[in-house]
Short mmCIF file of C-alpha atoms in Angstrom, two decimals:
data_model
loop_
_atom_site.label_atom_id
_atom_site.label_comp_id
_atom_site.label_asym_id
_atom_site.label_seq_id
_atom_site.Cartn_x
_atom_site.Cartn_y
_atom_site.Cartn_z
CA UNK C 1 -5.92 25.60 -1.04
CA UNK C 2 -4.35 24.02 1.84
CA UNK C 3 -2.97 20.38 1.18
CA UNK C 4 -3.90 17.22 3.52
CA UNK C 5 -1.28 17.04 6.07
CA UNK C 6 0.64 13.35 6.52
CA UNK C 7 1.22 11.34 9.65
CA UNK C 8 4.76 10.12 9.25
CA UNK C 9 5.33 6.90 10.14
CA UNK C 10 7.38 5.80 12.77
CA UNK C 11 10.45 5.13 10.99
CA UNK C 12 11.44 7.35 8.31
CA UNK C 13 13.98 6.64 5.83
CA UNK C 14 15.35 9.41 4.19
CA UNK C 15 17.01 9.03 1.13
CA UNK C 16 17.83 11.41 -1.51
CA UNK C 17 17.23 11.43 -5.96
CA UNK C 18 21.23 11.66 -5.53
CA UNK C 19 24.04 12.99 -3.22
CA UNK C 20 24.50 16.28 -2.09
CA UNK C 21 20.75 17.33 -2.39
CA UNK C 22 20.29 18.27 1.71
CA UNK C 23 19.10 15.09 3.02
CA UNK C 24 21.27 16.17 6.08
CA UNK C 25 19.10 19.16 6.57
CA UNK C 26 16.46 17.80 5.81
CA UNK C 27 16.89 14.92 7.87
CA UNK C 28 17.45 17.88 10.72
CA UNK C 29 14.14 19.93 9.65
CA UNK C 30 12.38 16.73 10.72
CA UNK C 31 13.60 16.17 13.57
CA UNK C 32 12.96 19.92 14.50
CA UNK C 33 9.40 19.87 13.19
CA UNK C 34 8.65 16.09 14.93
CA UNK C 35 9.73 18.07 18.16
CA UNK C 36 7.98 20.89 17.83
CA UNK C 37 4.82 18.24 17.96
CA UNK C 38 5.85 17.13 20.92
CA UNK C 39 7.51 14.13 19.28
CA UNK C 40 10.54 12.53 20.60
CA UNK C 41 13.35 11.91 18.19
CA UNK C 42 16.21 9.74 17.33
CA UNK C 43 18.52 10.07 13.92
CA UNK C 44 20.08 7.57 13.03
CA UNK C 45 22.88 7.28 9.94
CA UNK C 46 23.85 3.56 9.09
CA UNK C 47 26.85 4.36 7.32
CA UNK C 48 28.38 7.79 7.86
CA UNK C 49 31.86 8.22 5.56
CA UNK C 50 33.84 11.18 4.64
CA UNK C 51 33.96 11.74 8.36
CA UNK C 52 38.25 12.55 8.27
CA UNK C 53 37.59 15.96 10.07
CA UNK C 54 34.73 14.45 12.77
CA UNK C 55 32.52 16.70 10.70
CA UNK C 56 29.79 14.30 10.33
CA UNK C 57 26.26 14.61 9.32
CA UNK C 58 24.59 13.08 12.86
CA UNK C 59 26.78 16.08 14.32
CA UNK C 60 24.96 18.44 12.36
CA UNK C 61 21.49 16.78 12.75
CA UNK C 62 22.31 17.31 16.57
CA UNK C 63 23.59 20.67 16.21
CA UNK C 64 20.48 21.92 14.00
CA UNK C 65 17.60 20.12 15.58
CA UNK C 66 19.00 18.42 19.18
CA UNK C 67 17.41 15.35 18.94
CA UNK C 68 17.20 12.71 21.93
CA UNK C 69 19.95 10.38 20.22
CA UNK C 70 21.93 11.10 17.39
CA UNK C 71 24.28 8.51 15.94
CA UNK C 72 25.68 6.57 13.15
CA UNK C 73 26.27 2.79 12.72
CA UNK C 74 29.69 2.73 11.11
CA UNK C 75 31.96 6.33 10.81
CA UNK C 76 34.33 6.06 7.51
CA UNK C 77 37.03 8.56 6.81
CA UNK C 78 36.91 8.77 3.13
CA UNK C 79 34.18 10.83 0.93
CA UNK C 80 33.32 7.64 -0.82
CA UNK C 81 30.12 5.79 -0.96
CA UNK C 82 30.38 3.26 1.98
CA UNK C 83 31.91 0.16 0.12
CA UNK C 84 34.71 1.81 -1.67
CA UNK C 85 35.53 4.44 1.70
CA UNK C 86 35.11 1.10 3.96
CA UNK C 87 38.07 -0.62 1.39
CA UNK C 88 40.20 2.08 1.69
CA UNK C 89 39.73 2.37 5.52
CA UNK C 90 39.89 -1.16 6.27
CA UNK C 91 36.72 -1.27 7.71
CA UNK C 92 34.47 -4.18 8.06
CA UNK C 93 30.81 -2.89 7.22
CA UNK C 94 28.27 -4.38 9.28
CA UNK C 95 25.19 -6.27 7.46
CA UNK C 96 21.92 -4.41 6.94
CA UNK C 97 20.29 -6.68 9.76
CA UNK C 98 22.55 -5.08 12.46
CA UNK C 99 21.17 -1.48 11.23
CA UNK C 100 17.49 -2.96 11.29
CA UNK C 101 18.21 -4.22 14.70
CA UNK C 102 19.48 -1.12 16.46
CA UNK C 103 16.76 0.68 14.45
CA UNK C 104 14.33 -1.49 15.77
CA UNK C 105 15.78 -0.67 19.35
CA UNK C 106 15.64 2.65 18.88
CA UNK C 107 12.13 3.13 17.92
CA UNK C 108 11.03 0.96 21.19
CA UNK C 109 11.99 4.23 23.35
CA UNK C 110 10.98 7.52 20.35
CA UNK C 111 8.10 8.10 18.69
CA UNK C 112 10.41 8.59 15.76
CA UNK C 113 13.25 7.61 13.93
CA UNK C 114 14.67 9.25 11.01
CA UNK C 115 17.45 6.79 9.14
CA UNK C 116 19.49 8.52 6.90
CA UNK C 117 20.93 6.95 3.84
CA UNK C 118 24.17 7.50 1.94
CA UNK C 119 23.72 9.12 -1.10
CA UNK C 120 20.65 7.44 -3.40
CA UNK C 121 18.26 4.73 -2.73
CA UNK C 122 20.61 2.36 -4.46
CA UNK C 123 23.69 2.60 -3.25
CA UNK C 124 25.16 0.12 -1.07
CA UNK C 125 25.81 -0.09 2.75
CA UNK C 126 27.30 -3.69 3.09
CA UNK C 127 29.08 -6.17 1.50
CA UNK C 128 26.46 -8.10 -0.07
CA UNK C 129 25.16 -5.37 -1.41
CA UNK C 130 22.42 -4.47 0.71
CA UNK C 131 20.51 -0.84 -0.13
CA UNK C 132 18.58 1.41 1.54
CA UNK C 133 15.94 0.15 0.27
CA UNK C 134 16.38 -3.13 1.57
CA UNK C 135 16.86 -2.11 4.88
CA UNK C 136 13.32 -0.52 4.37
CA UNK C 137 12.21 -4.03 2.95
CA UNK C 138 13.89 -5.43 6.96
CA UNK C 139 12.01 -2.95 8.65
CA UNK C 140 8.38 -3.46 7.38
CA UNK C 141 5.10 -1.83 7.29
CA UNK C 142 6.62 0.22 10.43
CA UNK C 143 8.69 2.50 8.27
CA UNK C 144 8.57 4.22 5.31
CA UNK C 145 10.68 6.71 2.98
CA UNK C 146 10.80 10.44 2.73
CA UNK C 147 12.31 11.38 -0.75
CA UNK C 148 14.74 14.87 -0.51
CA UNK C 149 15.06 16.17 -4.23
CA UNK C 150 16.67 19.13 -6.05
CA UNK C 151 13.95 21.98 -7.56
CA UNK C 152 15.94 22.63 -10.50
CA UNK C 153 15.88 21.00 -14.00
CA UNK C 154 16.22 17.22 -14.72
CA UNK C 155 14.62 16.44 -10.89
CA UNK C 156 10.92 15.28 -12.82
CA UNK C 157 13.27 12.64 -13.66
CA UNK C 158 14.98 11.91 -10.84
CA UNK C 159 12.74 11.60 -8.54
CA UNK C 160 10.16 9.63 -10.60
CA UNK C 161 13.08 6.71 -11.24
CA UNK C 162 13.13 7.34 -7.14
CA UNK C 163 9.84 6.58 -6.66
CA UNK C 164 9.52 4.11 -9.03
CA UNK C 165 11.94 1.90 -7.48
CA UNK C 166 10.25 2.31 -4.24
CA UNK C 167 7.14 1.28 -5.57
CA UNK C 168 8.39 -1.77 -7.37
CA UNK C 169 9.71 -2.85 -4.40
CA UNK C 170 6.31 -2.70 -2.20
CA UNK C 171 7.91 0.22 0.06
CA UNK C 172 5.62 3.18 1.25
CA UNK C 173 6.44 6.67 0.23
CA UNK C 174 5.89 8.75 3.33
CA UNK C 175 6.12 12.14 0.78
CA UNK C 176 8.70 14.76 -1.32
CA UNK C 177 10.99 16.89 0.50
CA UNK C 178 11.98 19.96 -2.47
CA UNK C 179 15.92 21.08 -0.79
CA UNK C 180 18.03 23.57 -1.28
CA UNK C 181 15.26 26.23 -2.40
CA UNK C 182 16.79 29.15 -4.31
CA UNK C 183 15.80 32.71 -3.04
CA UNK C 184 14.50 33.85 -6.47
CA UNK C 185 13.00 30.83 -8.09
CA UNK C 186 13.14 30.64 -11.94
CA UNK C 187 10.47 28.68 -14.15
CA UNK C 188 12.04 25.65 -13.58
CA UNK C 189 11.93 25.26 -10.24
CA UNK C 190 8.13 26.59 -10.26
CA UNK C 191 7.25 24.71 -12.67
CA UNK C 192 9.01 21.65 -10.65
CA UNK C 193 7.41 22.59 -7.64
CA UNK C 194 3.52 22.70 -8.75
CA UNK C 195 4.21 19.54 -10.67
CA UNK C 196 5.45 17.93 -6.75
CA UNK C 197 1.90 19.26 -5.34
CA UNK C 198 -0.14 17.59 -8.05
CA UNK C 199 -1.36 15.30 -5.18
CA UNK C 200 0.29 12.45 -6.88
CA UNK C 201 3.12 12.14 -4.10
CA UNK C 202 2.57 14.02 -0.89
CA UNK C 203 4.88 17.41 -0.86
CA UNK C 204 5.75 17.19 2.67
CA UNK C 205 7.40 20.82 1.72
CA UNK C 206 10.75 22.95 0.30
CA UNK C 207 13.77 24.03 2.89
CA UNK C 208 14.92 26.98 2.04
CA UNK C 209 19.00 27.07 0.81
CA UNK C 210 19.99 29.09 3.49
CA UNK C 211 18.46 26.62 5.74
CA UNK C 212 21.84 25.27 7.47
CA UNK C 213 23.26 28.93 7.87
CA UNK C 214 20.52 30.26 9.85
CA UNK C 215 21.18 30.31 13.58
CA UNK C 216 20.11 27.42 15.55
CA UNK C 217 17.05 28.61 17.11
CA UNK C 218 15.50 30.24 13.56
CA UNK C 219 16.31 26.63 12.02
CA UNK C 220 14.25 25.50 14.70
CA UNK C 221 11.39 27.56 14.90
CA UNK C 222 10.94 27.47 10.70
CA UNK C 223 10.76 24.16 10.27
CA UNK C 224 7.62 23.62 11.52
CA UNK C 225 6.71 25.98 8.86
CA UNK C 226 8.96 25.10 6.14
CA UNK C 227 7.19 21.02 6.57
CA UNK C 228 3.83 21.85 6.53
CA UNK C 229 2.70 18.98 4.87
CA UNK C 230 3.16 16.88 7.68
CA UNK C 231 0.94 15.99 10.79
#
């Protein structure tokens, strides 16, 4: 049976049960299926580090999905989470209300934007210690988070401390994003993927591993399909 489809809201923070779990491409499979809508589109990054070739993640966003704006608040060379690589760099890291406000301006001229995080919910983007999740707490009722988490074994877990915090916090879950899909799923990552479509948490849907090494236009024209939980 075909699931309810979700209307996103019109800021969607992305974050991820932990780093390196595709928020990137997923981040980019939005954007591509917003579009396909007839959306318009802006990613934004707030801190952006491990960026000491220029090979950062709003330049693949743009490359994958060519939204209208693609950019990131602060660029940090080391592959650190932001407070350490800013400490190294000798950057300044600007406070969570300067994201919120260029967020803010950003949604007055796109239907959407997609913020993505660094690494998990909890990890720090200024000096005072400011989360993601607080900068979903600045941005209000308008936003609200999509959750990118590994299929395999130990992501029940993961992603329920994920959600948790979210909902102790008051913040509205837009839905589950399943990354990084193997080819030939094992029982685990069944078994991981029913329990997502219980109902309990919208599955918004699974990208496919190969997702980033497809060529531009296939990335484009599967998304659509690979989100189909979303309006």
């Amino acid at each position: 049976m075909k699931r309810d489809r979700q209307s996103l809201p019109p800021i969607i923070l992305v974050t991820g049960t932990d780093t390196g779990v595709g928020k990137t491409v997923a981040t980019a499979a939005l954007a591509a299926a917003l579009q396909s809508r007839g959306r318009s589109v802006a990613a934004y990054k707030p801190c952006q580090s491990g960026n000491k070739d220029g090979d950062s993640d709003c330049s693949e966003i743009a490359r994958l999905a060519a939204p209208l704006t693609a950019e990131a608040g602060v660029v940090l060379e080391e592959p650190l989470a932001p407070v350490q690589a800013a400490a190294v760099d000798g950057v300044e890291l600007p406070p969570l209300a300067a994201h919120a406000g260029r967020i803010r301006q950003l949604a007055a001229r796109h239907d959407h934007v997609l913020v993505e995080g660094a690494g998990g919910l909890l990890v720090e983007l200024d000096p005072d210690g400011g989360t993601l999740a607080d900068l979903g707490t600045l941005l209000g009722d308008a936003a609200g988070f999509a959750v990118v988490a590994r299929p395999s074994l130990g992501t029940l877990n993961h992603t329920g401390l994920t959600l948790e915090a979210l909902d102790r916090r008051g913040l509205a879950v837009a839905g589950v994003i399943l990354g990084s899909w193997p080819e030939h799923p094992g029982l685990a990552e069944q078994g991981n993927r029913a329990a997502f479509s219980d109902g309990t948490v919208p599955l918004l849907g699974t990208l496919p591993d190969s997702a980033a090494a497809l060529p531009v236009r296939a990335f484009r024209e599967q998304a659509p399909l690979w989100l189909e939980g979303i309006a």
